[in-house]
mmCIF file of C-alpha atoms in Angstrom:
data_model
loop_
_atom_site.group_PDB
_atom_site.id
_atom_site.type_symbol
_atom_site.label_atom_id
_atom_site.label_comp_id
_atom_site.label_asym_id
_atom_site.label_seq_id
_atom_site.Cartn_x
_atom_site.Cartn_y
_atom_site.Cartn_z
ATOM 1 C CA MET A 1 24.744 -9.661 -3.915
ATOM 2 C CA LYS A 2 22.636 -6.574 -3.775
ATOM 3 C CA THR A 3 22.897 -3.446 -5.912
ATOM 4 C CA SER A 4 22.078 0.038 -4.586
ATOM 5 C CA LEU A 5 19.346 1.839 -6.498
ATOM 6 C CA GLY A 6 19.652 5.024 -4.476
ATOM 7 C CA ALA A 7 16.971 6.820 -2.493
ATOM 8 C CA LYS A 8 13.800 5.880 -4.435
ATOM 9 C CA THR A 9 10.107 5.286 -3.853
ATOM 10 C CA ALA A 10 10.274 1.552 -4.285
ATOM 11 C CA ALA A 11 7.623 -0.938 -3.033
ATOM 12 C CA TYR A 12 5.748 -3.952 -4.236
ATOM 13 C CA PRO A 13 2.811 -3.774 -4.467
ATOM 14 C CA THR A 14 1.459 -0.292 -4.468
ATOM 15 C CA PRO A 15 -2.292 0.218 -4.678
ATOM 16 C CA VAL A 16 -4.202 1.960 -7.399
ATOM 17 C CA PHE A 17 -6.571 4.159 -5.438
ATOM 18 C CA VAL A 18 -9.003 6.320 -7.331
ATOM 19 C CA VAL A 19 -9.709 9.251 -5.036
ATOM 20 C CA GLY A 20 -13.066 11.005 -5.405
ATOM 21 C CA THR A 21 -13.748 14.616 -4.285
ATOM 22 C CA TYR A 22 -16.147 17.432 -5.126
ATOM 23 C CA ASP A 23 -14.814 20.813 -6.183
ATOM 24 C CA GLU A 24 -16.162 24.252 -5.229
ATOM 25 C CA LYS A 25 -18.803 24.115 -7.980
ATOM 26 C CA GLU A 26 -19.970 20.666 -6.789
ATOM 27 C CA ARG A 27 -18.354 18.994 -9.788
ATOM 28 C CA PRO A 28 -17.227 15.396 -9.060
ATOM 29 C CA ASN A 29 -13.546 14.697 -9.681
ATOM 30 C CA VAL A 30 -11.366 11.658 -9.478
ATOM 31 C CA MET A 31 -7.610 11.226 -9.325
ATOM 32 C CA THR A 32 -5.500 8.076 -9.195
ATOM 33 C CA VAL A 33 -2.865 7.736 -6.485
ATOM 34 C CA ALA A 34 -0.390 5.000 -5.719
ATOM 35 C CA TRP A 35 1.015 6.541 -2.578
ATOM 36 C CA GLY A 36 -1.244 5.331 0.191
ATOM 37 C CA GLY A 37 -2.444 2.403 2.247
ATOM 38 C CA ILE A 38 -4.380 1.301 5.270
ATOM 39 C CA CYS A 39 -2.881 2.940 8.384
ATOM 40 C CA CYS A 40 -5.096 2.040 11.379
ATOM 41 C CA SER A 41 -7.418 -0.804 12.390
ATOM 42 C CA ASP A 42 -9.484 1.056 15.020
ATOM 43 C CA PRO A 43 -10.804 3.429 13.958
ATOM 44 C CA PRO A 44 -10.285 1.997 10.484
ATOM 45 C CA CYS A 45 -8.177 4.587 8.544
ATOM 46 C CA VAL A 46 -6.540 4.817 5.128
ATOM 47 C CA SER A 47 -3.843 7.274 3.929
ATOM 48 C CA ILE A 48 -3.324 8.912 0.611
ATOM 49 C CA ALA A 49 -0.507 11.256 -0.376
ATOM 50 C CA LEU A 50 -1.063 14.172 -2.717
ATOM 51 C CA ARG A 51 0.920 16.969 -4.216
ATOM 52 C CA LYS A 52 -0.285 20.464 -3.492
ATOM 53 C CA ALA A 53 -0.612 21.193 -7.167
ATOM 54 C CA THR A 54 -3.371 18.543 -7.676
ATOM 55 C CA TYR A 55 -6.989 19.572 -8.026
ATOM 56 C CA THR A 56 -7.897 16.923 -5.472
ATOM 57 C CA TYR A 57 -5.637 18.578 -2.879
ATOM 58 C CA SER A 58 -7.676 21.781 -2.741
ATOM 59 C CA ASN A 59 -10.982 19.912 -2.971
ATOM 60 C CA LEU A 60 -9.961 17.703 0.004
ATOM 61 C CA GLU A 61 -8.852 20.763 2.033
ATOM 62 C CA GLU A 62 -12.271 22.381 1.477
ATOM 63 C CA ARG A 63 -14.537 19.356 1.839
ATOM 64 C CA LYS A 64 -12.676 17.302 4.401
ATOM 65 C CA ALA A 65 -13.988 14.136 2.791
ATOM 66 C CA PHE A 66 -12.994 11.768 0.011
ATOM 67 C CA THR A 67 -13.753 8.313 -1.301
ATOM 68 C CA ILE A 68 -11.462 5.643 -2.654
ATOM 69 C CA SER A 69 -12.825 3.573 -5.583
ATOM 70 C CA ILE A 70 -10.782 0.456 -6.378
ATOM 71 C CA PRO A 71 -10.900 -0.576 -10.063
ATOM 72 C CA SER A 72 -11.051 -4.028 -11.571
ATOM 73 C CA THR A 73 -8.568 -5.070 -14.303
ATOM 74 C CA ASP A 74 -11.247 -4.318 -16.938
ATOM 75 C CA GLN A 75 -11.159 -0.706 -15.809
ATOM 76 C CA LEU A 76 -7.353 -0.251 -16.018
ATOM 77 C CA GLU A 77 -7.443 2.304 -18.864
ATOM 78 C CA ALA A 78 -9.853 4.600 -17.082
ATOM 79 C CA ALA A 79 -7.999 4.374 -13.784
ATOM 80 C CA ASP A 80 -4.739 5.218 -15.602
ATOM 81 C CA TYR A 81 -6.394 8.177 -17.375
ATOM 82 C CA PHE A 82 -7.624 9.526 -14.005
ATOM 83 C CA GLY A 83 -3.944 9.816 -13.085
ATOM 84 C CA ILE A 84 -2.998 11.599 -16.362
ATOM 85 C CA ALA A 85 -5.737 14.271 -16.798
ATOM 86 C CA SER A 86 -6.639 17.085 -14.381
ATOM 87 C CA GLY A 87 -10.112 17.849 -13.073
ATOM 88 C CA ARG A 88 -9.336 21.521 -13.553
ATOM 89 C CA ASP A 89 -9.560 21.110 -17.273
ATOM 90 C CA GLU A 90 -12.266 18.544 -17.843
ATOM 91 C CA ASP A 91 -14.878 16.209 -16.412
ATOM 92 C CA LYS A 92 -12.929 12.963 -16.226
ATOM 93 C CA PHE A 93 -16.028 10.883 -15.543
ATOM 94 C CA ALA A 94 -17.561 12.149 -18.805
ATOM 95 C CA THR A 95 -14.379 11.550 -20.760
ATOM 96 C CA VAL A 96 -14.127 7.850 -19.795
ATOM 97 C CA GLY A 97 -17.871 7.231 -19.723
ATOM 98 C CA LEU A 98 -18.177 6.297 -16.025
ATOM 99 C CA THR A 99 -20.729 7.456 -13.505
ATOM 100 C CA PRO A 100 -20.178 9.653 -10.382
ATOM 101 C CA ALA A 101 -22.321 8.432 -7.439
ATOM 102 C CA ARG A 102 -22.855 10.720 -4.434
ATOM 103 C CA SER A 103 -21.837 9.127 -1.136
ATOM 104 C CA GLU A 104 -24.600 9.179 1.398
ATOM 105 C CA LEU A 105 -22.071 9.247 4.287
ATOM 106 C CA VAL A 106 -19.434 11.752 3.207
ATOM 107 C CA ASP A 107 -19.416 14.848 1.046
ATOM 108 C CA ALA A 108 -17.605 13.124 -1.935
ATOM 109 C CA PRO A 109 -18.420 11.192 -5.076
ATOM 110 C CA TYR A 110 -17.244 7.701 -6.002
ATOM 111 C CA VAL A 111 -17.063 5.648 -9.287
ATOM 112 C CA GLU A 112 -20.305 3.716 -9.434
ATOM 113 C CA GLU A 113 -18.900 1.077 -11.798
ATOM 114 C CA PHE A 114 -15.790 0.303 -9.718
ATOM 115 C CA PRO A 115 -16.238 -2.796 -7.543
ATOM 116 C CA LEU A 116 -15.032 -1.561 -4.148
ATOM 117 C CA VAL A 117 -15.544 1.826 -2.519
ATOM 118 C CA LEU A 118 -14.232 3.333 0.742
ATOM 119 C CA GLU A 119 -16.047 6.394 2.100
ATOM 120 C CA CYS A 120 -13.787 8.512 4.243
ATOM 121 C CA ARG A 121 -13.817 11.653 6.372
ATOM 122 C CA LEU A 122 -10.506 13.542 6.526
ATOM 123 C CA VAL A 123 -8.956 13.270 10.055
ATOM 124 C CA ARG A 124 -5.305 14.318 9.576
ATOM 125 C CA ALA A 125 -2.992 16.062 7.129
ATOM 126 C CA GLU A 126 0.746 15.984 7.390
ATOM 127 C CA GLU A 127 3.127 17.871 5.067
ATOM 128 C CA LEU A 128 6.052 15.648 4.313
ATOM 129 C CA GLY A 129 7.729 17.413 1.423
ATOM 130 C CA ARG A 130 6.594 17.079 -2.178
ATOM 131 C CA HIS A 131 3.499 15.175 -0.894
ATOM 132 C CA THR A 132 1.056 15.783 1.937
ATOM 133 C CA LEU A 133 -0.142 12.694 3.721
ATOM 134 C CA PHE A 134 -3.914 12.759 4.262
ATOM 135 C CA VAL A 135 -5.458 10.249 6.690
ATOM 136 C CA GLY A 136 -9.119 9.393 6.334
ATOM 137 C CA GLU A 137 -11.363 7.490 8.714
ATOM 138 C CA ILE A 138 -13.202 4.858 6.740
ATOM 139 C CA LEU A 139 -16.895 5.201 7.551
ATOM 140 C CA ASP A 140 -18.088 2.442 5.274
ATOM 141 C CA VAL A 141 -16.871 0.054 2.571
ATOM 142 C CA LYS A 142 -19.208 -0.923 -0.280
ATOM 143 C CA ILE A 143 -18.695 -3.816 -2.694
ATOM 144 C CA ASP A 144 -20.386 -4.917 -5.907
ATOM 145 C CA ASP A 145 -22.685 -7.822 -5.324
ATOM 146 C CA ALA A 146 -21.060 -9.509 -8.294
ATOM 147 C CA CYS A 147 -17.784 -9.618 -6.339
ATOM 148 C CA LEU A 148 -19.248 -11.643 -3.420
ATOM 149 C CA ASP A 149 -18.871 -15.386 -3.330
ATOM 150 C CA ASP A 150 -21.724 -17.873 -2.697
ATOM 151 C CA GLU A 151 -21.376 -17.219 1.036
ATOM 152 C CA GLY A 152 -21.647 -13.519 0.615
ATOM 153 C CA LYS A 153 -17.878 -12.835 1.206
ATOM 154 C CA PRO A 154 -15.583 -10.685 -0.863
ATOM 155 C CA ASP A 155 -13.867 -12.721 -3.584
ATOM 156 C CA ILE A 156 -10.637 -11.363 -4.995
ATOM 157 C CA GLU A 157 -10.945 -13.565 -8.091
ATOM 158 C CA ARG A 158 -14.235 -11.822 -9.007
ATOM 159 C CA LEU A 159 -13.007 -8.410 -8.046
ATOM 160 C CA ARG A 160 -9.749 -8.764 -10.004
ATOM 161 C CA PRO A 161 -7.832 -5.791 -8.567
ATOM 162 C CA PHE A 162 -4.394 -4.803 -9.827
ATOM 163 C CA GLY A 163 -1.330 -3.041 -8.405
ATOM 164 C CA TRP A 164 1.400 -0.760 -9.732
ATOM 165 C CA ALA A 165 5.147 -1.141 -9.616
ATOM 166 C CA PRO A 166 6.821 2.238 -9.281
ATOM 167 C CA LEU A 167 10.243 1.060 -10.178
ATOM 168 C CA GLU A 168 9.104 -0.341 -13.504
ATOM 169 C CA ASN A 169 6.042 2.037 -13.986
ATOM 170 C CA GLN A 170 3.949 -1.079 -14.746
ATOM 171 C CA TYR A 171 0.541 -2.193 -13.696
ATOM 172 C CA TYR A 172 0.351 -5.871 -12.864
ATOM 173 C CA ALA A 173 -2.417 -8.405 -12.133
ATOM 174 C CA MET A 174 -3.004 -10.146 -8.897
ATOM 175 C CA GLY A 175 -5.379 -12.823 -7.718
ATOM 176 C CA GLN A 176 -3.787 -16.276 -7.554
ATOM 177 C CA LYS A 177 -4.164 -17.353 -3.995
ATOM 178 C CA LEU A 178 -0.887 -18.391 -2.171
ATOM 179 C CA GLY A 179 -2.117 -19.121 1.262
ATOM 180 C CA ARG A 180 -3.822 -17.760 4.369
ATOM 181 C CA GLY A 181 -2.424 -15.024 6.605
ATOM 182 C CA PHE A 182 -1.325 -15.913 10.145
ATOM 183 C CA SER A 183 -1.403 -19.493 8.955
ATOM 184 C CA VAL A 184 1.110 -20.604 6.322
ATOM 185 C CA GLY A 185 3.898 -19.467 8.601
ATOM 186 C CA LYS A 186 2.934 -21.877 11.344
ATOM 187 C CA VAL A 187 5.193 -24.468 9.736
ATOM 188 C CA PHE A 188 7.863 -22.778 11.800
ATOM 189 C CA GLU A 189 6.077 -22.847 15.148
ATOM 190 C CA GLN A 190 7.695 -25.944 16.596
ATOM 191 C CA LYS A 191 11.140 -24.574 15.822
ATOM 192 C CA GLY A 192 10.317 -21.303 17.448
ATOM 193 C CA SER A 193 8.960 -22.657 20.726
ATOM 194 C CA MET B 1 -25.801 -3.056 -6.833
ATOM 195 C CA LYS B 2 -23.406 -2.595 -3.927
ATOM 196 C CA THR B 3 -23.577 -4.183 -0.480
ATOM 197 C CA SER B 4 -22.249 -2.357 2.655
ATOM 198 C CA LEU B 5 -19.482 -4.238 4.503
ATOM 199 C CA GLY B 6 -19.342 -1.686 7.282
ATOM 200 C CA ALA B 7 -16.416 0.356 8.513
ATOM 201 C CA LYS B 8 -13.517 -1.992 7.674
ATOM 202 C CA THR B 9 -9.847 -1.897 6.701
ATOM 203 C CA ALA B 10 -10.391 -2.912 3.114
ATOM 204 C CA ALA B 11 -7.942 -2.365 0.269
ATOM 205 C CA TYR B 12 -6.452 -4.267 -2.662
ATOM 206 C CA PRO B 13 -3.603 -4.720 -2.693
ATOM 207 C CA THR B 14 -1.904 -4.274 0.662
ATOM 208 C CA PRO B 15 1.849 -4.712 0.822
ATOM 209 C CA VAL B 16 3.721 -7.345 2.866
ATOM 210 C CA PHE B 17 6.494 -5.249 4.505
ATOM 211 C CA VAL B 18 8.959 -7.069 6.745
ATOM 212 C CA VAL B 19 10.145 -4.326 9.169
ATOM 213 C CA GLY B 20 13.573 -4.774 10.721
ATOM 214 C CA THR B 21 14.753 -3.130 13.966
ATOM 215 C CA TYR B 22 17.287 -3.703 16.690
ATOM 216 C CA ASP B 23 16.242 -4.081 20.306
ATOM 217 C CA GLU B 24 17.974 -2.681 23.368
ATOM 218 C CA LYS B 25 20.346 -5.656 23.494
ATOM 219 C CA GLU B 26 21.268 -5.171 19.879
ATOM 220 C CA ARG B 27 19.258 -8.238 18.824
ATOM 221 C CA PRO B 28 17.818 -7.991 15.286
ATOM 222 C CA ASN B 29 14.076 -8.393 15.009
ATOM 223 C CA VAL B 30 11.623 -8.482 12.114
ATOM 224 C CA MET B 31 7.834 -7.974 12.050
ATOM 225 C CA THR B 32 5.521 -8.245 9.061
ATOM 226 C CA VAL B 33 3.100 -5.384 8.474
ATOM 227 C CA ALA B 34 0.388 -4.831 5.848
ATOM 228 C CA TRP B 35 -0.563 -1.355 6.943
ATOM 229 C CA GLY B 36 1.745 0.941 5.129
ATOM 230 C CA GLY B 37 2.793 2.374 1.741
ATOM 231 C CA ILE B 38 4.849 5.003 -0.016
ATOM 232 C CA CYS B 39 3.808 8.442 1.201
ATOM 233 C CA CYS B 40 6.160 11.048 -0.393
ATOM 234 C CA SER B 41 8.326 11.326 -3.573
ATOM 235 C CA ASP B 42 10.733 13.934 -2.313
ATOM 236 C CA PRO B 43 12.203 13.181 0.091
ATOM 237 C CA PRO B 44 11.184 9.602 -0.666
ATOM 238 C CA CYS B 45 9.226 8.356 2.335
ATOM 239 C CA VAL B 46 7.358 5.210 3.340
ATOM 240 C CA SER B 47 4.883 4.749 6.147
ATOM 241 C CA ILE B 48 4.228 1.752 8.357
ATOM 242 C CA ALA B 49 1.555 1.481 11.055
ATOM 243 C CA LEU B 50 2.206 -0.437 14.295
ATOM 244 C CA ARG B 51 0.374 -1.257 17.441
ATOM 245 C CA LYS B 52 2.044 -0.069 20.669
ATOM 246 C CA ALA B 53 2.063 -3.654 21.973
ATOM 247 C CA THR B 54 4.507 -4.859 19.300
ATOM 248 C CA TYR B 55 8.144 -5.311 20.084
ATOM 249 C CA THR B 56 9.000 -3.327 16.924
ATOM 250 C CA TYR B 57 7.177 -0.271 18.246
ATOM 251 C CA SER B 58 9.499 0.146 21.185
ATOM 252 C CA ASN B 59 12.586 -0.670 19.170
ATOM 253 C CA LEU B 60 11.636 1.972 16.602
ATOM 254 C CA GLU B 61 10.930 4.583 19.283
ATOM 255 C CA GLU B 62 14.464 3.939 20.670
ATOM 256 C CA ARG B 63 16.451 3.611 17.494
ATOM 257 C CA LYS B 64 14.597 6.013 15.151
ATOM 258 C CA ALA B 65 15.425 3.718 12.287
ATOM 259 C CA PHE B 66 14.048 0.715 10.440
ATOM 260 C CA THR B 67 14.313 -1.270 7.247
ATOM 261 C CA ILE B 68 11.643 -2.811 5.075
ATOM 262 C CA SER B 69 12.603 -6.137 3.414
ATOM 263 C CA ILE B 70 10.197 -7.218 0.703
ATOM 264 C CA PRO B 71 9.897 -10.992 0.282
ATOM 265 C CA SER B 72 9.607 -13.091 -2.835
ATOM 266 C CA THR B 73 6.881 -15.741 -3.233
ATOM 267 C CA ASP B 74 9.394 -18.466 -2.187
ATOM 268 C CA GLN B 75 9.693 -16.713 1.123
ATOM 269 C CA LEU B 76 5.922 -16.506 1.937
ATOM 270 C CA GLU B 77 6.055 -18.810 4.930
ATOM 271 C CA ALA B 78 8.842 -16.970 6.642
ATOM 272 C CA ALA B 79 7.210 -13.609 6.027
ATOM 273 C CA ASP B 80 3.913 -14.873 7.525
ATOM 274 C CA TYR B 81 5.737 -16.300 10.477
ATOM 275 C CA PHE B 82 7.270 -12.860 11.152
ATOM 276 C CA GLY B 83 3.726 -11.625 11.574
ATOM 277 C CA ILE B 84 2.788 -14.418 14.030
ATOM 278 C CA ALA B 85 5.660 -14.724 16.486
ATOM 279 C CA SER B 86 7.077 -11.952 18.755
ATOM 280 C CA GLY B 87 10.689 -10.835 18.940
ATOM 281 C CA ARG B 88 10.236 -10.604 22.735
ATOM 282 C CA ASP B 89 10.166 -14.396 22.942
ATOM 283 C CA GLU B 90 12.540 -15.627 20.265
ATOM 284 C CA ASP B 91 15.033 -14.835 17.538
ATOM 285 C CA LYS B 92 12.791 -15.018 14.496
ATOM 286 C CA PHE B 93 15.727 -15.021 12.066
ATOM 287 C CA ALA B 94 17.098 -18.174 13.700
ATOM 288 C CA THR B 95 13.668 -19.848 13.753
ATOM 289 C CA VAL B 96 13.161 -19.528 9.982
ATOM 290 C CA GLY B 97 16.800 -19.856 9.002
ATOM 291 C CA LEU B 98 17.296 -16.479 7.508
ATOM 292 C CA THR B 99 20.235 -13.981 7.975
ATOM 293 C CA PRO B 100 20.093 -10.520 9.655
ATOM 294 C CA ALA B 101 22.344 -8.102 7.761
ATOM 295 C CA ARG B 102 23.330 -4.788 9.401
ATOM 296 C CA SER B 103 22.440 -1.770 7.390
ATOM 297 C CA GLU B 104 25.424 0.543 6.716
ATOM 298 C CA LEU B 105 23.100 3.544 6.562
ATOM 299 C CA VAL B 106 20.691 3.228 9.441
ATOM 300 C CA ASP B 107 20.687 1.572 12.835
ATOM 301 C CA ALA B 108 18.557 -1.418 11.752
ATOM 302 C CA PRO B 109 18.947 -4.897 10.314
ATOM 303 C CA TYR B 110 17.372 -6.299 7.156
ATOM 304 C CA VAL B 111 16.777 -9.775 5.795
ATOM 305 C CA GLU B 112 19.699 -10.555 3.594
ATOM 306 C CA GLU B 113 17.906 -13.233 1.544
ATOM 307 C CA PHE B 114 14.887 -10.983 0.705
ATOM 308 C CA PRO B 115 15.239 -9.425 -2.753
ATOM 309 C CA LEU B 116 14.380 -5.779 -2.079
ATOM 310 C CA VAL B 117 15.331 -3.690 0.957
ATOM 311 C CA LEU B 118 14.499 -0.102 1.957
ATOM 312 C CA GLU B 119 16.697 1.617 4.569
ATOM 313 C CA CYS B 120 14.838 4.259 6.517
ATOM 314 C CA ARG B 121 15.342 6.867 9.189
ATOM 315 C CA LEU B 122 12.268 7.692 11.282
ATOM 316 C CA VAL B 123 11.016 11.196 10.584
ATOM 317 C CA ARG B 124 7.423 11.304 11.910
ATOM 318 C CA ALA B 125 5.139 9.346 14.306
ATOM 319 C CA GLU B 126 1.314 10.002 14.464
ATOM 320 C CA GLU B 127 -0.897 8.260 16.856
ATOM 321 C CA LEU B 128 -4.145 7.414 15.097
ATOM 322 C CA GLY B 129 -5.850 5.059 17.476
ATOM 323 C CA ARG B 130 -5.037 1.345 17.715
ATOM 324 C CA HIS B 131 -2.107 1.999 15.345
ATOM 325 C CA THR B 132 0.613 4.608 15.200
ATOM 326 C CA LEU B 133 1.671 5.756 11.786
ATOM 327 C CA PHE B 134 5.492 5.943 11.389
ATOM 328 C CA VAL B 135 6.961 7.739 8.452
ATOM 329 C CA GLY B 136 10.518 6.877 7.342
ATOM 330 C CA GLU B 137 12.705 8.685 4.870
ATOM 331 C CA ILE B 138 14.100 6.156 2.497
ATOM 332 C CA LEU B 139 17.856 6.681 2.379
ATOM 333 C CA ASP B 140 18.579 3.825 0.016
ATOM 334 C CA VAL B 141 16.975 0.917 -1.837
ATOM 335 C CA LYS B 142 18.895 -2.258 -2.442
ATOM 336 C CA ILE B 143 17.932 -5.036 -4.830
ATOM 337 C CA ASP B 144 19.274 -8.588 -5.425
ATOM 338 C CA ASP B 145 21.309 -8.661 -8.616
ATOM 339 C CA ALA B 146 19.266 -11.793 -9.615
ATOM 340 C CA CYS B 147 16.120 -9.510 -9.776
ATOM 341 C CA LEU B 148 17.657 -7.170 -12.406
ATOM 342 C CA ASP B 149 16.968 -7.681 -16.041
ATOM 343 C CA ASP B 150 19.535 -7.769 -18.830
ATOM 344 C CA GLU B 151 19.636 -3.933 -18.828
ATOM 345 C CA GLY B 152 20.121 -3.730 -15.103
ATOM 346 C CA LYS B 153 16.558 -2.644 -14.339
ATOM 347 C CA PRO B 154 14.327 -4.057 -11.608
ATOM 348 C CA ASP B 155 12.213 -6.989 -12.987
ATOM 349 C CA ILE B 156 9.050 -7.827 -11.150
ATOM 350 C CA GLU B 157 8.851 -11.255 -12.770
ATOM 351 C CA ARG B 158 12.184 -12.179 -11.187
ATOM 352 C CA LEU B 159 11.465 -10.550 -7.918
ATOM 353 C CA ARG B 160 7.992 -12.194 -7.640
ATOM 354 C CA PRO B 161 6.524 -10.135 -4.817
ATOM 355 C CA PHE B 162 3.088 -10.877 -3.335
ATOM 356 C CA GLY B 163 0.329 -8.896 -1.610
ATOM 357 C CA TRP B 164 -2.233 -9.544 1.026
ATOM 358 C CA ALA B 165 -6.023 -9.131 0.954
ATOM 359 C CA PRO B 166 -7.265 -8.108 4.415
ATOM 360 C CA LEU B 167 -10.917 -8.836 3.621
ATOM 361 C CA GLU B 168 -10.141 -12.448 2.810
ATOM 362 C CA ASN B 169 -6.945 -12.808 4.899
ATOM 363 C CA GLN B 170 -5.237 -14.269 1.831
ATOM 364 C CA TYR B 171 -1.864 -13.805 0.286
ATOM 365 C CA TYR B 172 -1.952 -13.564 -3.473
ATOM 366 C CA ALA B 173 0.529 -13.592 -6.315
ATOM 367 C CA MET B 174 1.301 -10.710 -8.673
ATOM 368 C CA GLY B 175 3.454 -10.200 -11.671
ATOM 369 C CA GLN B 176 1.531 -10.487 -14.961
ATOM 370 C CA LYS B 177 2.118 -7.182 -16.678
ATOM 371 C CA LEU B 178 -1.024 -5.297 -17.700
ATOM 372 C CA GLY B 179 0.380 -2.101 -19.151
ATOM 373 C CA ARG B 180 2.479 0.983 -18.495
ATOM 374 C CA GLY B 181 1.445 3.693 -16.079
ATOM 375 C CA PHE B 182 0.547 7.183 -17.454
ATOM 376 C CA SER B 183 0.256 5.397 -20.782
ATOM 377 C CA VAL B 184 -2.577 2.917 -21.203
ATOM 378 C CA GLY B 185 -5.114 5.610 -20.302
ATOM 379 C CA LYS B 186 -4.049 7.765 -23.212
ATOM 380 C CA VAL B 187 -6.698 6.023 -25.315
ATOM 381 C CA PHE B 188 -9.027 8.564 -23.724
ATOM 382 C CA GLU B 189 -6.968 11.696 -24.557
ATOM 383 C CA GLN B 190 -8.755 12.655 -27.787
ATOM 384 C CA LYS B 191 -12.061 12.546 -25.999
ATOM 385 C CA GLY B 192 -10.835 14.580 -23.050
ATOM 386 C CA SER B 193 -9.308 17.424 -25.058
#
C-alpha cells in the first residue's frame, strides 16, 4: 500500500552542488543548491535551479558563467553553510576558511579544496515559478589527483561525495558499490528476448 | 593539484529515475534515466533528459504525462534492465516480473513495487542537443507504507535508494545519515556575523 504525500519536491538522491559566481565587484561567491542535475550528454550540460532572491541569481545573469564544486564528506559543514548564509552579507569563503580559485575557462570562481569542479557557461534560463532553471554547458571537469585510482580514473571511494534527502532534510553518505550500469540488469536478457 | 578530465557529464550523485509512460497502444513502458533532478519548489517540478531515439520520448510527446518510480536497492537489477532494453521490442514489466499501476492523476503508469512514485504532467520541453530536457509538474508523491517511520515520515533507511556515478558507471548505495540540512553548517555562524 502507498500513502500520498501530496505535491512535493521528493527525490532520492539529490546532489549537493556548490555554485560559484563573481559579483559586480569581482567578489567570489558560492551557494549550495540541491535542485539540479546533468541534462545533456552532447554538448555536456548541467542544470541548476535558483530563486530570484539569491545573490547567485543576479551574478549569473550578469556573468553568464558559473562553476559547480562538489564537496567531500569532510567538507559537509562548509557546504551546508554555503546554503545558509548570503554572499550579499559576507565573504563565505573567508568565513569557512576555504579558497576561491579563478577558473581559466569561464568567468567564475570555484572552491579549490573541493575534489571535483565543473566549469560552465550559461546557455539557457527558463523561469518555472519560484525557481528559474539555468542550463550550463560543461567546458571542463577537474578532479583532485588524490581522488584518482592507481590507473588514473576517478574513484568515488576516495572522493566520498554525499547527497541530500529533501523529504527528510538529511545529508547522507554514499560510496558502497552495488554494481555496474548497463550490466547488472543483463540477468533479465534471456527472458526479454 | 587537479587534473582535467575534459568536457564530461560528471556529477555525484546522479539519480536513478525510472520514467513511466504509455505508448500509442496503451502499453505501459518504463525507462531508466540518470539525467534529471528537482528543478522548482513551487510549483514542484522535476526534470528528465531524454534522447529523441528513445521510445519514452515519443510517448511523452504524445501523452504529455509521465511518472518517476524510484527503486530500492533490492530492485537494482530491474532498474538497470529498464535502461538497457527498449519498450519498442518488449514489455519490460513482464520481463522483470514487476507490475504496471495506472496513475489516477496523470496518463502514465508507474512501477507498483517501487517504494516512491512521482506523478507528473509535462509542462516544458527544451532541446539542448543530444538530449531534450523535459520538465514535469509533480502533482503527487506516493510512498510505500513500509518506508514510513513510526511517526509516519519518509525514512531513507527503509527506502534504501541508490545513485549512479557516470564517471565510473557504477551504482552505489546511500543511506548513512551525516547531518541535517541548514543546520550542520551553523558551526560557522559566529564567524560569519
